[in-house]
Amino acid sequence: MTVPRDFQEPPRSRPDLVIGREDLFTSAREQLGRGGSVLLHGPAGIGKSTILRALAADYGGSARTVLRCSATESESHLPFLALADLFGLVLDEVSGQLPAAQRTALESALTGRGESTLQRDGLALRLAVLSALRALAAEGPVLVVADDLQWLDAASAELLGFAARRLGDTPVQMLCAVRTEGQEYDRHLRASPPDTLAVRLGPLSRTQVSALLDHRGYAPLSRSTIRDIHRTSGGNPLFALELGRALAESPTRPRPGEPLPVPTSLRALVLSRLEMLSDEARRTLLVASAGARPTLALLHAAGREQAEAETAQAAALGLLATEAEGPAVRFAHPLISAALYAEAPAQERRAVHAALSTAASDPIERARHLALATTGTDPEVAARLAEAGALARDRGAPSMAASLGLLAARHTPADSTPGPDERRLLAAEDAITAGEADLARDIARDVLTRATVPAERVRAWMVVIEAAGQALGEVDAVFPQVLADAGDDPGLLALVHYQLAWRGLVVEGDFAEARQEAEHAAELAARGGDRRTELMALSFQASTETLMGHPGAPATVKRALREPQDPYVACHHNGAGSARFRWLIMSDRLPEARAVITALLREVRRRGMVESEVHFLRFLADTELRTGHCGRALDLARESLRLARDAGIGEGASAMLASLAEASAGDVERALALAREAADHAEVDGDQMYLSRALAALGYAQLVAGDPAAAVRSLRRVRELEQGLGINDPARGRWHGDLAEALVRIGEPGEAQDVIDTTRAHALRLGRESVLAVLDRAEALVRAARGEHEAALVRLASVRDRLGRLGYGLEEARAAFALARLRAQAAALPRTGNAPLPGPASYDEAARLFRRCRALPWLRQVDAAAAGGSTAVEPASVAPPVALDALEGLASMERQVASLVMEGATNREIAARLFISVKTVEATLTRVYRKLGIRSRVDIVRLAAGRRTT
């Protein structure tokens, strides 16, 4: 066997640039695994070569022989060069098996010792390449890896295409990559084996670009900077990395309105065609690059009289992609615009902005261009920018408002009223609204280095605390400083005690303390005349009382909804509307809850309140899940999680709800991974409240996955946490029925009954009808486990009807499934008394209800039970042999930690069980990832499921 040295090394983990290509990589590898070929195609820099190398390294070990060539433009004129790369090292192995004429032609082509040409030896050469591949394949599978097919010399391309079309069932596969635009790959596909899968690499999403930059060490970058890099790079990973590198090497970051630093390498790549433009056409393109939405009319208004002809010239050179309809002027790639703008001298750029400051029709655009055309402070320019910021805020564009606010601050004289720092703080608050927490924090920290006025300092500290999100433990040291700055001013103290209420809940896990702080904050705000803070504190108090099962919750909700209202608070995710939603959904008033949250979601989208949108998408998903619209819930939960990851806020909470939705309607394995991710987020943030929610989601996913023992471990932990937190309302997490059911499945009906009795007392006190119905369903399973089958069947039939009337579609379907399983059990048992069984042992009703809910994981369980007569889901193996084998190379401590991760334990639980610190667990996991060639806990879970990581 002859294999190039690159493929003789042991397989390694795939390179970091495969980030964002996991699904594509999997489909390509599966195609290779089926014996097929793969053609990767896409524009320059999109990552084709990286994927090609990763696939070759990952799959190359399955082939006996790997042949490789990589063409370059400078060598594309040399005939047979690619053929020599492919067959040069195996010529001796195959030459003896070729007919004399074919051998002579091939040796002549590869060594250059003869005068072989396609014209003279065409047939012999074609047959020689085909025969050589067949000879190699007779000894074992062959993989041909060819990169940059567009530069392949014509002779080699012709010969490879001839052979590829005639290989038939010969075990020869081709893995190729070619640079293309649009559908240009067709001719390369025609020269590939008939079973070739064409895979187009498209642009990365903003989240994927962020992950790529972070993996390469270009972090931390603000959300707005990531957004600019994604927009400028067009999602091209090479361009994004080059822009990230330029930012990392730049001594100062660009200010708002300034372009990203475009490195020379990228400027040369995209601007080479500019030399063919006239000077006037280049100036017209510069005006277009500076405009937010350039049109021919805008270019004319900015003084470019020959705009039509000049843009047509640019389009002919491939610099512009003119719209089929409408007057828009669009660059062929965003990087062309950025590089053109970056290349222009500062004075020329200011002149362009000055022209656009009068030409633009939108007042926000006019103000922005005026600022970029002006140097130094100018109170008139600052005032116009502040007005534009207010307009952007009203339009629901807080990110733009923040950018305009910073520009306004830059042009505001130090002795003005309002001053530059006051405008910076307003920009920071807009950034918080837009979900740009890192930008907001940086602005506030900058202001704190100068501010001496208590009101400004407290306001800046509030931004710092808000920017911490759920990780309030990280800003613990702030509270003594901000209390000192607030002095005895009731309005300022109200702001501080409102945040202390959140600290009591998130960091201390003490609902009673949180409620008292919120009540105190509301009183202080009322004394200080701060209605907004008063309403926020009342809303927080109402939500806390609702979760506690406090009898005063309804009255506090009414106080929070009393006029006068503040429009911002009314639609904020911690405001009065949100508090009312929580009370409605926990009181089983699902249609009203849906109406409230739908209206809130619509309003925050209009206002551009990103963090609130993340949470309201999650709330709406939760509502749809309860009502049995599981498919809709899954779509909403995924949308919430995508937005949360993009914004870097609310990721743990969104992952938790996405886990519940995936377990109900999607991929159970993904549900398990998301629940563990949510638990990790909560642990890192020190957020006990959301840790309990994440573990409850994990327990539910484990129950659906058929692992009741693991579900019991997770849900017992939830019970301990919520008892410590003082959460008494079972409608908050709704995990109690799942715990009881899991306990029955592992043979602990006594403990299950204890859970039911304790929970029922709280549910009866609070009037939680749906919780009582679910508890009755669990109690029916306890009775069945004790042999009381007929009583259990009667109870389940009643529960199913009650849940249906309450509108809990998924819970109704679960009751119907339990009923069908018990009927199947009861049919095989001797009956006592003369009472008939309440219905036939059929799974049809359960299947119908789950199908209506689009609850696919549950529907699969019904199908399995109906087909096999199974009355319960079999527990999943914790660590099948493939997982155990993978752990053999680890040290003892590493193996123990990895095994506990496979069981679903969080880092804190692992630390407790192994008597080590959480930091030691984290360090150990880092070593485990490196040794196993994986990246995260999710990959360990995949190992536990017996699947190869991708």
Short mmCIF file of C-alpha atoms in Angstrom, two decimals, residues 240-634:
data_model
loop_
_atom_site.label_atom_id
_atom_site.label_comp_id
_atom_site.label_asym_id
_atom_site.label_seq_id
_atom_site.Cartn_x
_atom_site.Cartn_y
_atom_site.Cartn_z
CA ALA A 240 -13.96 37.22 8.97
CA LEU A 241 -10.70 35.87 10.41
CA GLU A 242 -8.64 38.44 8.54
CA LEU A 243 -10.87 41.24 9.83
CA GLY A 244 -10.64 39.82 13.35
CA ARG A 245 -6.86 39.66 13.07
CA ALA A 246 -6.71 43.27 11.88
CA LEU A 247 -8.83 44.34 14.85
CA ALA A 248 -6.62 42.40 17.26
CA GLU A 249 -3.49 44.03 15.84
CA SER A 250 -4.97 47.54 15.79
CA PRO A 251 -3.94 49.65 18.81
CA THR A 252 -7.40 51.26 18.95
CA ARG A 253 -10.84 49.95 18.08
CA PRO A 254 -12.89 51.89 15.52
CA ARG A 255 -15.34 54.37 17.00
CA PRO A 256 -19.05 54.36 16.10
CA GLY A 257 -19.51 55.20 12.43
CA GLU A 258 -15.89 54.40 11.59
CA PRO A 259 -15.10 51.47 9.28
CA LEU A 260 -13.45 48.26 10.38
CA PRO A 261 -9.71 48.12 9.66
CA VAL A 262 -9.47 46.11 6.43
CA PRO A 263 -6.06 44.39 6.19
CA THR A 264 -3.92 44.85 3.12
CA SER A 265 -4.35 41.19 2.14
CA LEU A 266 -8.11 41.63 1.77
CA ARG A 267 -7.85 45.02 0.11
CA ALA A 268 -5.61 43.52 -2.56
CA LEU A 269 -7.98 40.60 -2.99
CA VAL A 270 -11.09 42.67 -3.69
CA LEU A 271 -9.80 45.96 -5.05
CA SER A 272 -7.59 44.78 -7.90
CA ARG A 273 -10.37 45.50 -10.39
CA LEU A 274 -10.67 49.11 -9.20
CA GLU A 275 -7.62 50.02 -11.24
CA MET A 276 -9.73 49.52 -14.35
CA LEU A 277 -12.25 52.16 -13.22
CA SER A 278 -12.07 55.82 -14.12
CA ASP A 279 -11.37 58.24 -11.27
CA GLU A 280 -14.92 59.59 -11.46
CA ALA A 281 -16.45 56.12 -11.30
CA ARG A 282 -14.29 55.34 -8.28
CA ARG A 283 -15.55 58.48 -6.50
CA THR A 284 -19.13 57.45 -7.26
CA LEU A 285 -18.48 54.04 -5.70
CA LEU A 286 -16.96 55.73 -2.64
CA VAL A 287 -20.21 57.70 -2.16
CA ALA A 288 -22.15 54.43 -2.48
CA SER A 289 -19.88 52.73 0.07
CA ALA A 290 -20.55 55.52 2.61
CA GLY A 291 -24.34 55.42 2.19
CA ALA A 292 -26.50 53.12 4.29
CA ARG A 293 -28.89 52.27 1.42
CA PRO A 294 -27.38 53.78 -1.74
CA THR A 295 -29.61 54.36 -4.74
CA LEU A 296 -29.07 56.11 -8.06
CA ALA A 297 -31.25 58.97 -6.81
CA LEU A 298 -29.06 59.36 -3.71
CA LEU A 299 -25.90 59.37 -5.81
CA HIS A 300 -27.38 62.07 -8.05
CA ALA A 301 -28.38 64.16 -5.02
CA ALA A 302 -24.82 63.83 -3.69
CA GLY A 303 -23.46 65.36 -6.89
CA ARG A 304 -22.64 62.26 -8.94
CA GLU A 305 -24.26 63.34 -12.19
CA GLN A 306 -23.04 60.38 -14.27
CA ALA A 307 -24.06 57.77 -11.70
CA GLU A 308 -25.85 55.47 -14.20
CA ALA A 309 -22.89 55.12 -16.54
CA GLU A 310 -20.34 54.86 -13.73
CA THR A 311 -22.25 52.19 -11.81
CA ALA A 312 -22.80 50.29 -15.07
CA GLN A 313 -19.03 50.33 -15.62
CA ALA A 314 -18.50 48.98 -12.07
CA ALA A 315 -21.14 46.29 -12.58
CA ALA A 316 -19.43 45.14 -15.78
CA LEU A 317 -16.23 44.63 -13.77
CA GLY A 318 -18.10 42.60 -11.15
CA LEU A 319 -17.84 45.23 -8.42
CA LEU A 320 -21.58 45.92 -8.26
CA ALA A 321 -24.54 43.60 -8.49
CA THR A 322 -27.35 45.76 -9.83
CA GLU A 323 -30.84 44.88 -8.68
CA ALA A 324 -33.19 43.40 -11.26
CA GLU A 325 -35.93 45.67 -9.95
CA GLY A 326 -35.66 48.99 -8.19
CA PRO A 327 -32.97 51.65 -8.06
CA ALA A 328 -30.74 50.12 -5.34
CA VAL A 329 -26.97 50.05 -5.84
CA ARG A 330 -25.52 46.91 -4.25
CA PHE A 331 -21.89 45.86 -4.03
CA ALA A 332 -21.11 42.35 -5.25
CA HIS A 333 -19.64 41.65 -1.81
CA PRO A 334 -19.77 43.81 1.35
CA LEU A 335 -16.00 43.61 1.64
CA ILE A 336 -15.62 45.58 -1.60
CA SER A 337 -17.52 48.47 -0.04
CA ALA A 338 -15.55 48.27 3.22
CA ALA A 339 -12.17 48.06 1.48
CA LEU A 340 -13.01 50.91 -0.87
CA TYR A 341 -14.05 53.11 2.06
CA ALA A 342 -11.00 52.12 4.14
CA GLU A 343 -8.67 52.86 1.22
CA ALA A 344 -9.94 56.42 0.77
CA PRO A 345 -8.09 59.30 2.51
CA ALA A 346 -9.84 60.74 5.60
CA GLN A 347 -10.38 64.12 3.95
CA GLU A 348 -12.07 62.51 0.94
CA ARG A 349 -14.31 60.45 3.24
CA ARG A 350 -15.37 63.58 5.14
CA ALA A 351 -16.25 65.28 1.86
CA VAL A 352 -18.42 62.34 0.88
CA HIS A 353 -20.24 62.42 4.23
CA ALA A 354 -20.76 66.16 3.90
CA ALA A 355 -22.44 65.62 0.53
CA LEU A 356 -24.59 62.83 1.94
CA SER A 357 -25.60 64.91 4.99
CA THR A 358 -27.77 67.01 2.69
CA ALA A 359 -28.55 64.39 0.04
CA ALA A 360 -29.99 61.70 2.33
CA SER A 361 -33.75 61.82 2.81
CA ASP A 362 -33.84 60.16 6.25
CA PRO A 363 -33.14 62.53 9.20
CA ILE A 364 -31.20 59.84 11.05
CA GLU A 365 -28.94 59.29 8.06
CA ARG A 366 -28.46 63.02 7.58
CA ALA A 367 -27.39 63.43 11.22
CA ARG A 368 -25.00 60.47 11.03
CA HIS A 369 -23.31 61.80 7.90
CA LEU A 370 -23.08 65.28 9.42
CA ALA A 371 -21.27 63.84 12.44
CA LEU A 372 -18.83 61.90 10.28
CA ALA A 373 -18.14 65.00 8.21
CA THR A 374 -17.40 67.13 11.29
CA THR A 375 -14.22 67.19 13.37
CA GLY A 376 -14.08 68.39 16.97
CA THR A 377 -16.95 69.42 19.22
CA ASP A 378 -19.99 71.21 17.86
CA PRO A 379 -23.10 71.72 20.03
CA GLU A 380 -25.40 72.04 17.02
CA VAL A 381 -24.17 68.77 15.51
CA ALA A 382 -24.44 67.09 18.93
CA ALA A 383 -28.04 68.28 19.33
CA ARG A 384 -29.01 66.99 15.88
CA LEU A 385 -27.44 63.64 16.70
CA ALA A 386 -29.31 63.47 20.01
CA GLU A 387 -32.58 64.19 18.19
CA ALA A 388 -31.76 61.47 15.65
CA GLY A 389 -31.03 59.07 18.50
CA ALA A 390 -34.44 59.75 20.04
CA LEU A 391 -36.06 59.14 16.65
CA ALA A 392 -34.17 55.85 16.27
CA ARG A 393 -35.31 54.85 19.75
CA ASP A 394 -38.93 55.57 18.86
CA ARG A 395 -38.56 53.56 15.66
CA GLY A 396 -37.42 50.51 17.61
CA ALA A 397 -33.75 50.75 16.62
CA PRO A 398 -31.93 51.01 19.99
CA SER A 399 -28.63 49.83 18.51
CA MET A 400 -28.68 52.75 16.08
CA ALA A 401 -29.73 55.04 18.94
CA ALA A 402 -26.69 53.90 20.95
CA SER A 403 -24.38 54.57 18.01
CA LEU A 404 -25.87 58.03 17.47
CA GLY A 405 -25.65 58.75 21.20
CA LEU A 406 -21.93 58.02 21.22
CA LEU A 407 -21.45 60.26 18.19
CA ALA A 408 -23.43 62.97 19.98
CA ALA A 409 -21.21 62.61 23.07
CA ARG A 410 -18.08 62.92 20.91
CA HIS A 411 -19.30 66.25 19.48
CA THR A 412 -20.68 67.62 22.80
CA PRO A 413 -18.53 70.32 24.49
CA ALA A 414 -17.50 69.47 28.06
CA ASP A 415 -19.42 72.40 29.58
CA SER A 416 -22.71 71.70 27.75
CA THR A 417 -26.01 70.66 29.31
CA PRO A 418 -26.61 67.79 28.89
CA GLY A 419 -22.94 66.93 29.07
CA PRO A 420 -21.03 64.32 27.07
CA ASP A 421 -21.14 61.70 29.84
CA GLU A 422 -24.89 62.07 30.25
CA ARG A 423 -25.24 61.32 26.54
CA ARG A 424 -22.86 58.39 26.88
CA LEU A 425 -24.99 56.92 29.65
CA LEU A 426 -28.10 57.25 27.51
CA ALA A 427 -26.21 55.44 24.75
CA ALA A 428 -25.25 52.72 27.24
CA GLU A 429 -28.90 52.27 28.24
CA ASP A 430 -29.85 52.03 24.56
CA ALA A 431 -27.14 49.41 24.13
CA ILE A 432 -28.64 47.39 27.01
CA THR A 433 -32.03 47.55 25.30
CA ALA A 434 -30.44 46.39 22.04
CA GLY A 435 -28.81 43.43 23.79
CA GLU A 436 -25.28 44.84 23.41
CA ALA A 437 -24.32 44.32 27.03
CA ASP A 438 -20.56 44.39 26.48
CA LEU A 439 -20.72 47.77 24.73
CA ALA A 440 -22.95 49.15 27.49
CA ARG A 441 -20.60 47.94 30.20
CA ASP A 442 -17.56 49.48 28.48
CA ILE A 443 -19.32 52.84 28.17
CA ALA A 444 -20.41 52.82 31.82
CA ARG A 445 -16.95 51.85 33.09
CA ASP A 446 -15.48 54.71 31.04
CA VAL A 447 -17.94 57.20 32.54
CA LEU A 448 -17.16 56.00 36.08
CA THR A 449 -13.51 56.95 35.62
CA ARG A 450 -14.59 60.64 35.48
CA ALA A 451 -18.07 61.06 36.98
CA THR A 452 -18.43 62.76 40.36
CA VAL A 453 -22.17 63.54 40.39
CA PRO A 454 -23.99 60.82 42.45
CA ALA A 455 -26.86 60.50 39.98
CA GLU A 456 -24.48 59.86 37.08
CA ARG A 457 -22.40 57.40 39.08
CA VAL A 458 -25.43 55.41 40.24
CA ARG A 459 -26.82 55.42 36.72
CA ALA A 460 -23.50 54.08 35.40
CA TRP A 461 -23.37 51.40 38.12
CA MET A 462 -26.89 50.33 37.13
CA VAL A 463 -25.66 49.76 33.58
CA VAL A 464 -22.75 47.67 34.86
CA ILE A 465 -25.15 45.54 36.94
CA GLU A 466 -27.66 45.19 34.08
CA ALA A 467 -24.87 44.16 31.72
CA ALA A 468 -23.98 41.26 34.04
CA GLY A 469 -27.31 39.59 33.25
CA GLN A 470 -27.83 36.45 35.33
CA ALA A 471 -24.19 36.49 36.47
CA LEU A 472 -24.88 38.93 39.29
CA GLY A 473 -22.34 37.18 41.51
CA GLU A 474 -19.62 38.61 39.29
CA VAL A 475 -20.57 42.17 40.27
CA ASP A 476 -21.03 41.61 44.00
CA ALA A 477 -18.32 44.15 44.78
CA VAL A 478 -20.33 46.85 43.00
CA PHE A 479 -23.16 47.01 45.54
CA PRO A 480 -21.26 48.61 48.47
CA GLN A 481 -19.85 51.23 46.06
CA VAL A 482 -23.21 52.09 44.52
CA LEU A 483 -24.89 52.28 47.94
CA ALA A 484 -22.23 54.76 49.02
CA ASP A 485 -22.79 56.80 45.84
CA ALA A 486 -26.58 56.79 46.36
CA GLY A 487 -26.30 58.30 49.84
CA ASP A 488 -29.75 58.97 51.31
CA ASP A 489 -31.48 59.91 48.03
CA PRO A 490 -34.65 57.72 47.92
CA GLY A 491 -34.77 57.76 44.10
CA LEU A 492 -31.19 56.54 43.77
CA LEU A 493 -31.58 54.03 46.62
CA ALA A 494 -34.66 52.62 44.89
CA LEU A 495 -32.52 51.73 41.88
CA VAL A 496 -29.98 49.97 44.10
CA HIS A 497 -32.52 48.01 46.14
CA TYR A 498 -34.27 46.87 42.97
CA GLN A 499 -30.98 45.30 41.86
CA LEU A 500 -30.45 43.91 45.38
CA ALA A 501 -33.79 42.16 45.00
CA TRP A 502 -32.44 40.41 41.92
CA ARG A 503 -29.24 39.58 43.76
CA GLY A 504 -31.22 38.00 46.59
CA LEU A 505 -33.06 35.80 44.11
CA VAL A 506 -30.25 34.88 41.71
CA VAL A 507 -27.16 34.80 43.92
CA GLU A 508 -28.57 33.97 47.36
CA GLY A 509 -31.49 31.89 46.09
CA ASP A 510 -33.69 33.48 48.79
CA PHE A 511 -37.17 34.33 47.54
CA ALA A 512 -38.20 35.89 50.85
CA GLU A 513 -35.22 38.27 50.84
CA ALA A 514 -35.82 39.10 47.17
CA ARG A 515 -39.48 39.90 47.85
CA GLN A 516 -38.61 42.17 50.79
CA GLU A 517 -35.98 44.06 48.77
CA ALA A 518 -38.43 44.55 45.89
CA GLU A 519 -41.12 45.83 48.26
CA HIS A 520 -38.60 48.25 49.83
CA ALA A 521 -37.46 49.43 46.38
CA ALA A 522 -41.06 50.17 45.37
CA GLU A 523 -41.59 52.25 48.52
CA LEU A 524 -38.36 54.22 47.97
CA ALA A 525 -39.20 54.85 44.32
CA ALA A 526 -42.66 56.13 45.26
CA ARG A 527 -41.05 58.56 47.74
CA GLY A 528 -38.54 59.67 45.13
CA GLY A 529 -41.17 60.15 42.43
CA ASP A 530 -39.62 57.50 40.15
CA ARG A 531 -42.69 55.77 38.69
CA ARG A 532 -40.67 53.57 36.31
CA THR A 533 -38.57 52.02 39.06
CA GLU A 534 -41.64 51.71 41.29
CA LEU A 535 -43.45 49.72 38.60
CA MET A 536 -40.40 47.52 37.91
CA ALA A 537 -40.07 46.75 41.63
CA LEU A 538 -43.79 45.99 41.98
CA SER A 539 -43.61 43.71 38.94
CA PHE A 540 -40.64 41.87 40.43
CA GLN A 541 -42.44 41.56 43.77
CA ALA A 542 -45.52 40.17 41.99
CA SER A 543 -43.50 37.59 40.06
CA THR A 544 -41.65 36.49 43.18
CA GLU A 545 -44.86 36.15 45.18
CA THR A 546 -46.41 34.14 42.34
CA LEU A 547 -43.50 31.68 42.35
CA MET A 548 -43.57 31.46 46.14
CA GLY A 549 -47.28 30.77 46.20
CA HIS A 550 -47.65 33.87 48.34
CA PRO A 551 -51.32 34.81 48.97
CA GLY A 552 -50.64 38.47 48.18
CA ALA A 553 -49.56 37.81 44.57
CA PRO A 554 -52.88 38.72 42.84
CA ALA A 555 -53.10 42.03 44.74
CA THR A 556 -49.49 42.92 43.90
CA VAL A 557 -50.09 42.14 40.22
CA LYS A 558 -53.04 44.58 40.29
CA ARG A 559 -50.87 47.26 41.91
CA ALA A 560 -48.22 46.78 39.22
CA LEU A 561 -50.88 47.21 36.52
CA ARG A 562 -52.41 50.35 38.09
CA GLU A 563 -52.24 53.63 36.18
CA PRO A 564 -50.25 55.66 35.39
CA GLN A 565 -48.22 53.11 33.48
CA ASP A 566 -44.82 53.47 31.87
CA PRO A 567 -44.74 52.17 28.26
CA TYR A 568 -41.22 50.77 28.69
CA VAL A 569 -42.09 48.87 31.88
CA ALA A 570 -45.39 47.65 30.45
CA CYS A 571 -43.60 45.59 27.81
CA HIS A 572 -40.30 44.82 29.58
CA HIS A 573 -39.58 41.14 30.29
CA ASN A 574 -39.41 41.97 34.01
CA GLY A 575 -42.32 44.40 33.87
CA ALA A 576 -45.97 44.32 34.80
CA GLY A 577 -47.14 42.60 31.62
CA SER A 578 -44.67 39.82 32.19
CA ALA A 579 -45.77 39.44 35.83
CA ARG A 580 -49.39 39.17 34.70
CA PHE A 581 -48.42 36.53 32.13
CA ARG A 582 -46.71 34.41 34.79
CA TRP A 583 -49.74 34.63 37.05
CA LEU A 584 -52.11 33.70 34.20
CA ILE A 585 -50.11 30.71 32.98
CA MET A 586 -49.62 29.35 36.48
CA SER A 587 -53.36 29.77 37.09
CA ASP A 588 -54.19 27.57 34.04
CA ARG A 589 -55.59 30.51 32.07
CA LEU A 590 -53.75 29.51 28.92
CA PRO A 591 -55.73 31.40 26.23
CA GLU A 592 -55.38 34.67 28.17
CA ALA A 593 -51.69 33.99 28.79
CA ARG A 594 -51.12 33.42 25.08
CA ALA A 595 -52.93 36.65 24.18
CA VAL A 596 -50.88 38.66 26.71
CA ILE A 597 -47.50 37.28 25.66
CA THR A 598 -48.26 37.57 21.95
CA ALA A 599 -49.09 41.28 22.37
CA LEU A 600 -45.94 41.82 24.46
CA LEU A 601 -43.77 40.08 21.88
CA ARG A 602 -45.19 42.24 19.12
CA GLU A 603 -44.45 45.42 21.09
CA VAL A 604 -40.86 44.57 22.06
CA ARG A 605 -40.09 43.68 18.46
CA ARG A 606 -41.43 47.07 17.43
CA ARG A 607 -39.21 48.73 20.03
CA GLY A 608 -36.12 46.65 19.23
CA MET A 609 -35.87 45.33 22.82
CA VAL A 610 -33.70 42.29 22.07
CA GLU A 611 -33.40 40.82 25.57
CA SER A 612 -37.16 41.05 26.12
CA GLU A 613 -37.74 39.45 22.72
CA VAL A 614 -35.53 36.51 23.73
CA HIS A 615 -37.56 35.96 26.90
CA PHE A 616 -40.98 36.51 25.32
CA LEU A 617 -40.22 34.02 22.55
CA ARG A 618 -39.39 31.56 25.33
CA PHE A 619 -42.59 32.41 27.25
CA LEU A 620 -44.69 31.93 24.13
CA ALA A 621 -42.94 28.62 23.41
CA ASP A 622 -43.72 27.50 26.96
CA THR A 623 -47.39 28.43 26.47
CA GLU A 624 -47.60 26.51 23.20
CA LEU A 625 -45.92 23.51 24.80
CA ARG A 626 -48.46 23.40 27.59
CA THR A 627 -51.38 23.69 25.17
CA GLY A 628 -50.03 20.83 23.11
CA HIS A 629 -48.80 22.77 20.07
CA CYS A 630 -45.42 21.11 20.38
CA GLY A 631 -44.22 21.74 16.83
CA ARG A 632 -44.95 25.44 17.15
CA ALA A 633 -43.27 25.46 20.56
CA LEU A 634 -40.16 23.86 19.09
#
